[in-house]
Amino acid sequence: MAIVAEAWVIAALLLLLKAVLRRRARVVPVVVDGSNVMHWRDETPSAETLREVVDHLKQLGLSPDVVFDANAGYLLAGRYLRGDELGRMLGLPGTQVRVVPRGCPADPEILDMALDKRARVVSNDRFRDWAQDHPELTRPGHVIRGRYDGDKLVLDMHDSGLPSIAPRRDQRPETGLH
């Protein structure tokens, strides 16, 4: 009986160790300013643009949470969309997509979420109105900026402090990193 109990204890410890190692190997979180990023191509709101950016972040080993202003659904689909509906459009679970209530700005939610998750922010917003409450905005690379150069997505990640995770050359999309 003692031998069986020892085997169970060892098996449980191995499973626990495996879970701890898996947790450490998790992808790096980023918080995406969905209402900003959806305008990156031609300054026109587009779910396709946002989906491309989200897919690219995932290919880099990052875990994007996307936060939207309440009017995002109207801009993308002509009606209000909940987080789970926007998540389906982006290929993300609803738990990774948040729509702030009407009348509330998304910026503080984005910045607070990034602070809580110890994550960078993907946006071209300067967040000037929130800089006093969020001194992390002054750190180089805290906000990852992006743009389209023709049809090519360019993310300025060189100062982000994020690990240099890139897909294999044969998996790399038509996207540049600088």
mmCIF file of C-alpha atoms in Angstrom:
data_model
loop_
_atom_site.group_PDB
_atom_site.id
_atom_site.type_symbol
_atom_site.label_atom_id
_atom_site.label_comp_id
_atom_site.label_asym_id
_atom_site.label_seq_id
_atom_site.Cartn_x
_atom_site.Cartn_y
_atom_site.Cartn_z
ATOM 1 C CA MET A 1 0.000 0.000 0.000
ATOM 2 C CA ALA A 2 2.828 2.414 0.818
ATOM 3 C CA ILE A 3 4.399 1.792 -2.596
ATOM 4 C CA VAL A 4 1.137 2.634 -4.355
ATOM 5 C CA ALA A 5 0.754 5.805 -2.268
ATOM 6 C CA GLU A 6 4.322 6.840 -3.095
ATOM 7 C CA ALA A 7 3.654 6.320 -6.801
ATOM 8 C CA TRP A 8 0.551 8.518 -6.591
ATOM 9 C CA VAL A 9 2.455 11.241 -4.746
ATOM 10 C CA ILE A 10 5.241 11.178 -7.340
ATOM 11 C CA ALA A 11 2.721 11.274 -10.187
ATOM 12 C CA ALA A 12 0.912 14.217 -8.564
ATOM 13 C CA LEU A 13 4.193 16.092 -8.089
ATOM 14 C CA LEU A 14 5.146 15.499 -11.713
ATOM 15 C CA LEU A 15 1.764 16.829 -12.887
ATOM 16 C CA LEU A 16 2.146 19.861 -10.653
ATOM 17 C CA LEU A 17 5.648 20.522 -11.980
ATOM 18 C CA LYS A 18 4.391 20.168 -15.557
ATOM 19 C CA ALA A 19 1.575 22.670 -14.859
ATOM 20 C CA VAL A 20 4.009 25.187 -13.333
ATOM 21 C CA LEU A 21 6.371 24.899 -16.302
ATOM 22 C CA ARG A 22 3.485 25.256 -18.757
ATOM 23 C CA ARG A 23 2.289 28.371 -16.923
ATOM 24 C CA ARG A 24 5.761 29.904 -17.213
ATOM 25 C CA ALA A 25 5.837 29.120 -20.936
ATOM 26 C CA ARG A 26 2.626 31.058 -21.573
ATOM 27 C CA VAL A 27 2.580 33.677 -24.229
ATOM 28 C CA VAL A 28 3.209 37.319 -23.476
ATOM 29 C CA PRO A 29 0.057 39.460 -23.021
ATOM 30 C CA VAL A 30 -0.610 42.643 -24.986
ATOM 31 C CA VAL A 31 -3.644 44.914 -24.824
ATOM 32 C CA VAL A 32 -4.900 46.132 -28.180
ATOM 33 C CA ASP A 33 -6.731 49.437 -28.550
ATOM 34 C CA GLY A 34 -9.299 47.993 -30.963
ATOM 35 C CA SER A 35 -10.979 51.308 -31.746
ATOM 36 C CA ASN A 36 -7.604 52.750 -32.763
ATOM 37 C CA VAL A 37 -6.126 49.770 -34.604
ATOM 38 C CA MET A 38 -9.210 49.212 -36.763
ATOM 39 C CA HIS A 39 -8.381 52.556 -38.479
ATOM 40 C CA TRP A 40 -4.730 51.776 -39.311
ATOM 41 C CA ARG A 41 -5.316 50.991 -42.982
ATOM 42 C CA ASP A 42 -6.516 54.043 -44.931
ATOM 43 C CA GLU A 43 -7.996 55.533 -41.728
ATOM 44 C CA THR A 44 -11.159 53.523 -42.420
ATOM 45 C CA PRO A 45 -12.616 51.284 -39.681
ATOM 46 C CA SER A 46 -12.122 47.680 -40.736
ATOM 47 C CA ALA A 47 -12.541 44.382 -38.927
ATOM 48 C CA GLU A 48 -10.195 42.843 -41.503
ATOM 49 C CA THR A 49 -7.403 45.251 -40.538
ATOM 50 C CA LEU A 50 -7.906 44.509 -36.868
ATOM 51 C CA ARG A 51 -8.062 40.758 -37.525
ATOM 52 C CA GLU A 52 -4.769 40.928 -39.436
ATOM 53 C CA VAL A 53 -3.066 42.754 -36.556
ATOM 54 C CA VAL A 54 -4.491 40.321 -33.964
ATOM 55 C CA ASP A 55 -3.440 37.310 -36.068
ATOM 56 C CA HIS A 56 0.039 38.737 -36.454
ATOM 57 C CA LEU A 57 0.384 39.326 -32.716
ATOM 58 C CA LYS A 58 -0.676 35.718 -32.077
ATOM 59 C CA GLN A 59 1.894 34.478 -34.625
ATOM 60 C CA LEU A 60 4.530 36.356 -32.654
ATOM 61 C CA GLY A 61 3.564 34.404 -29.531
ATOM 62 C CA LEU A 62 1.650 37.270 -27.957
ATOM 63 C CA SER A 63 -1.764 36.942 -26.348
ATOM 64 C CA PRO A 64 -3.933 39.911 -27.365
ATOM 65 C CA ASP A 65 -6.788 41.276 -25.297
ATOM 66 C CA VAL A 66 -8.771 43.811 -27.332
ATOM 67 C CA VAL A 67 -10.670 46.738 -25.812
ATOM 68 C CA PHE A 68 -13.205 48.795 -27.788
ATOM 69 C CA ASP A 69 -15.192 51.960 -27.335
ATOM 70 C CA ALA A 70 -18.956 51.302 -27.222
ATOM 71 C CA ASN A 71 -19.479 52.573 -30.780
ATOM 72 C CA ALA A 72 -17.064 50.081 -32.401
ATOM 73 C CA GLY A 73 -19.841 47.755 -33.572
ATOM 74 C CA TYR A 74 -21.635 50.626 -35.299
ATOM 75 C CA LEU A 75 -18.426 51.510 -37.149
ATOM 76 C CA LEU A 76 -17.714 47.904 -38.137
ATOM 77 C CA ALA A 77 -21.196 46.421 -38.641
ATOM 78 C CA GLY A 78 -23.746 49.228 -38.398
ATOM 79 C CA ARG A 79 -25.056 48.068 -35.012
ATOM 80 C CA TYR A 80 -23.956 47.573 -31.425
ATOM 81 C CA LEU A 81 -21.742 44.499 -31.002
ATOM 82 C CA ARG A 82 -20.958 42.773 -27.711
ATOM 83 C CA GLY A 83 -17.477 41.568 -26.864
ATOM 84 C CA ASP A 84 -18.245 37.960 -27.787
ATOM 85 C CA GLU A 85 -19.546 39.058 -31.216
ATOM 86 C CA LEU A 86 -16.443 41.138 -31.876
ATOM 87 C CA GLY A 87 -14.349 38.234 -30.604
ATOM 88 C CA ARG A 88 -15.824 35.927 -33.249
ATOM 89 C CA MET A 89 -14.937 38.506 -35.920
ATOM 90 C CA LEU A 90 -11.349 38.549 -34.637
ATOM 91 C CA GLY A 91 -10.895 34.851 -33.965
ATOM 92 C CA LEU A 92 -10.631 35.455 -30.220
ATOM 93 C CA PRO A 93 -12.658 34.107 -27.316
ATOM 94 C CA GLY A 94 -15.117 36.603 -25.867
ATOM 95 C CA THR A 95 -13.065 36.643 -22.658
ATOM 96 C CA GLN A 96 -10.287 38.436 -24.569
ATOM 97 C CA VAL A 97 -12.539 41.162 -25.987
ATOM 98 C CA ARG A 98 -14.101 43.984 -24.000
ATOM 99 C CA VAL A 99 -16.491 46.737 -25.062
ATOM 100 C CA VAL A 100 -16.641 49.588 -22.566
ATOM 101 C CA PRO A 101 -20.061 50.975 -21.614
ATOM 102 C CA ARG A 102 -21.542 53.829 -23.635
ATOM 103 C CA GLY A 103 -20.282 57.193 -22.434
ATOM 104 C CA CYS A 104 -17.080 55.737 -20.958
ATOM 105 C CA PRO A 105 -13.738 56.158 -22.696
ATOM 106 C CA ALA A 106 -11.834 52.959 -23.473
ATOM 107 C CA ASP A 107 -8.413 54.489 -22.746
ATOM 108 C CA PRO A 108 -8.432 54.060 -18.943
ATOM 109 C CA GLU A 109 -9.680 50.477 -19.343
ATOM 110 C CA ILE A 110 -6.886 49.746 -21.833
ATOM 111 C CA LEU A 111 -4.221 51.249 -19.595
ATOM 112 C CA ASP A 112 -5.514 49.645 -16.388
ATOM 113 C CA MET A 113 -5.758 46.240 -18.066
ATOM 114 C CA ALA A 114 -2.205 46.574 -19.377
ATOM 115 C CA LEU A 115 -0.994 47.515 -15.902
ATOM 116 C CA ASP A 116 -2.839 44.583 -14.284
ATOM 117 C CA LYS A 117 -1.491 42.106 -16.846
ATOM 118 C CA ARG A 118 1.968 43.681 -16.978
ATOM 119 C CA ALA A 119 1.386 44.020 -20.706
ATOM 120 C CA ARG A 120 2.299 46.411 -23.486
ATOM 121 C CA VAL A 121 -0.358 48.367 -25.395
ATOM 122 C CA VAL A 122 -0.827 48.199 -29.169
ATOM 123 C CA SER A 123 -2.114 51.589 -30.359
ATOM 124 C CA ASN A 124 -1.145 54.797 -32.083
ATOM 125 C CA ASP A 125 -2.916 56.798 -29.367
ATOM 126 C CA ARG A 126 -0.605 59.015 -27.290
ATOM 127 C CA PHE A 127 -2.886 58.700 -24.206
ATOM 128 C CA ARG A 128 -1.996 62.281 -23.206
ATOM 129 C CA ASP A 129 -5.107 62.683 -21.031
ATOM 130 C CA TRP A 130 -4.084 59.660 -18.966
ATOM 131 C CA ALA A 131 -0.301 60.117 -18.738
ATOM 132 C CA GLN A 132 -0.373 61.593 -15.242
ATOM 133 C CA ASP A 133 -2.137 58.509 -13.848
ATOM 134 C CA HIS A 134 -0.062 56.097 -15.954
ATOM 135 C CA PRO A 135 3.650 56.929 -15.733
ATOM 136 C CA GLU A 136 4.433 53.625 -17.506
ATOM 137 C CA LEU A 137 3.464 55.422 -20.729
ATOM 138 C CA THR A 138 6.832 57.215 -20.603
ATOM 139 C CA ARG A 139 8.748 53.919 -20.813
ATOM 140 C CA PRO A 140 10.139 53.333 -24.304
ATOM 141 C CA GLY A 141 8.223 50.568 -26.041
ATOM 142 C CA HIS A 142 5.304 50.466 -23.613
ATOM 143 C CA VAL A 143 3.025 51.475 -26.462
ATOM 144 C CA ILE A 144 3.642 49.487 -29.641
ATOM 145 C CA ARG A 145 2.748 51.631 -32.615
ATOM 146 C CA GLY A 146 1.824 50.341 -36.031
ATOM 147 C CA ARG A 147 0.877 51.291 -39.540
ATOM 148 C CA TYR A 148 0.464 49.985 -43.032
ATOM 149 C CA ASP A 149 3.117 50.646 -45.622
ATOM 150 C CA GLY A 150 1.037 49.895 -48.700
ATOM 151 C CA ASP A 151 -0.421 46.477 -47.894
ATOM 152 C CA LYS A 152 2.370 45.609 -45.455
ATOM 153 C CA LEU A 153 1.738 45.769 -41.701
ATOM 154 C CA VAL A 154 4.579 47.365 -39.759
ATOM 155 C CA LEU A 155 4.739 47.129 -35.957
ATOM 156 C CA ASP A 156 7.333 49.250 -34.178
ATOM 157 C CA MET A 157 8.360 46.723 -31.545
ATOM 158 C CA HIS A 158 12.091 47.383 -31.344
ATOM 159 C CA ASP A 159 11.817 49.276 -28.031
ATOM 160 C CA SER A 160 9.003 47.192 -26.569
ATOM 161 C CA GLY A 161 11.142 44.995 -24.351
ATOM 162 C CA LEU A 162 9.173 42.019 -25.619
ATOM 163 C CA PRO A 163 11.028 38.854 -26.423
ATOM 164 C CA SER A 164 12.040 38.544 -30.022
ATOM 165 C CA ILE A 165 9.577 35.833 -30.945
ATOM 166 C CA ALA A 166 9.038 35.380 -34.654
ATOM 167 C CA PRO A 167 7.407 32.623 -36.648
ATOM 168 C CA ARG A 168 9.565 30.420 -38.826
ATOM 169 C CA ARG A 169 10.514 32.037 -42.115
ATOM 170 C CA ASP A 170 8.086 29.802 -44.033
ATOM 171 C CA GLN A 171 5.215 30.826 -41.704
ATOM 172 C CA ARG A 172 5.920 34.553 -41.721
ATOM 173 C CA PRO A 173 3.101 36.680 -43.173
ATOM 174 C CA GLU A 174 3.708 39.607 -45.504
ATOM 175 C CA THR A 175 4.432 41.756 -42.480
ATOM 176 C CA GLY A 176 7.437 43.756 -41.379
ATOM 177 C CA LEU A 177 8.783 44.252 -37.882
ATOM 178 C CA HIS A 178 10.930 47.219 -37.059
#
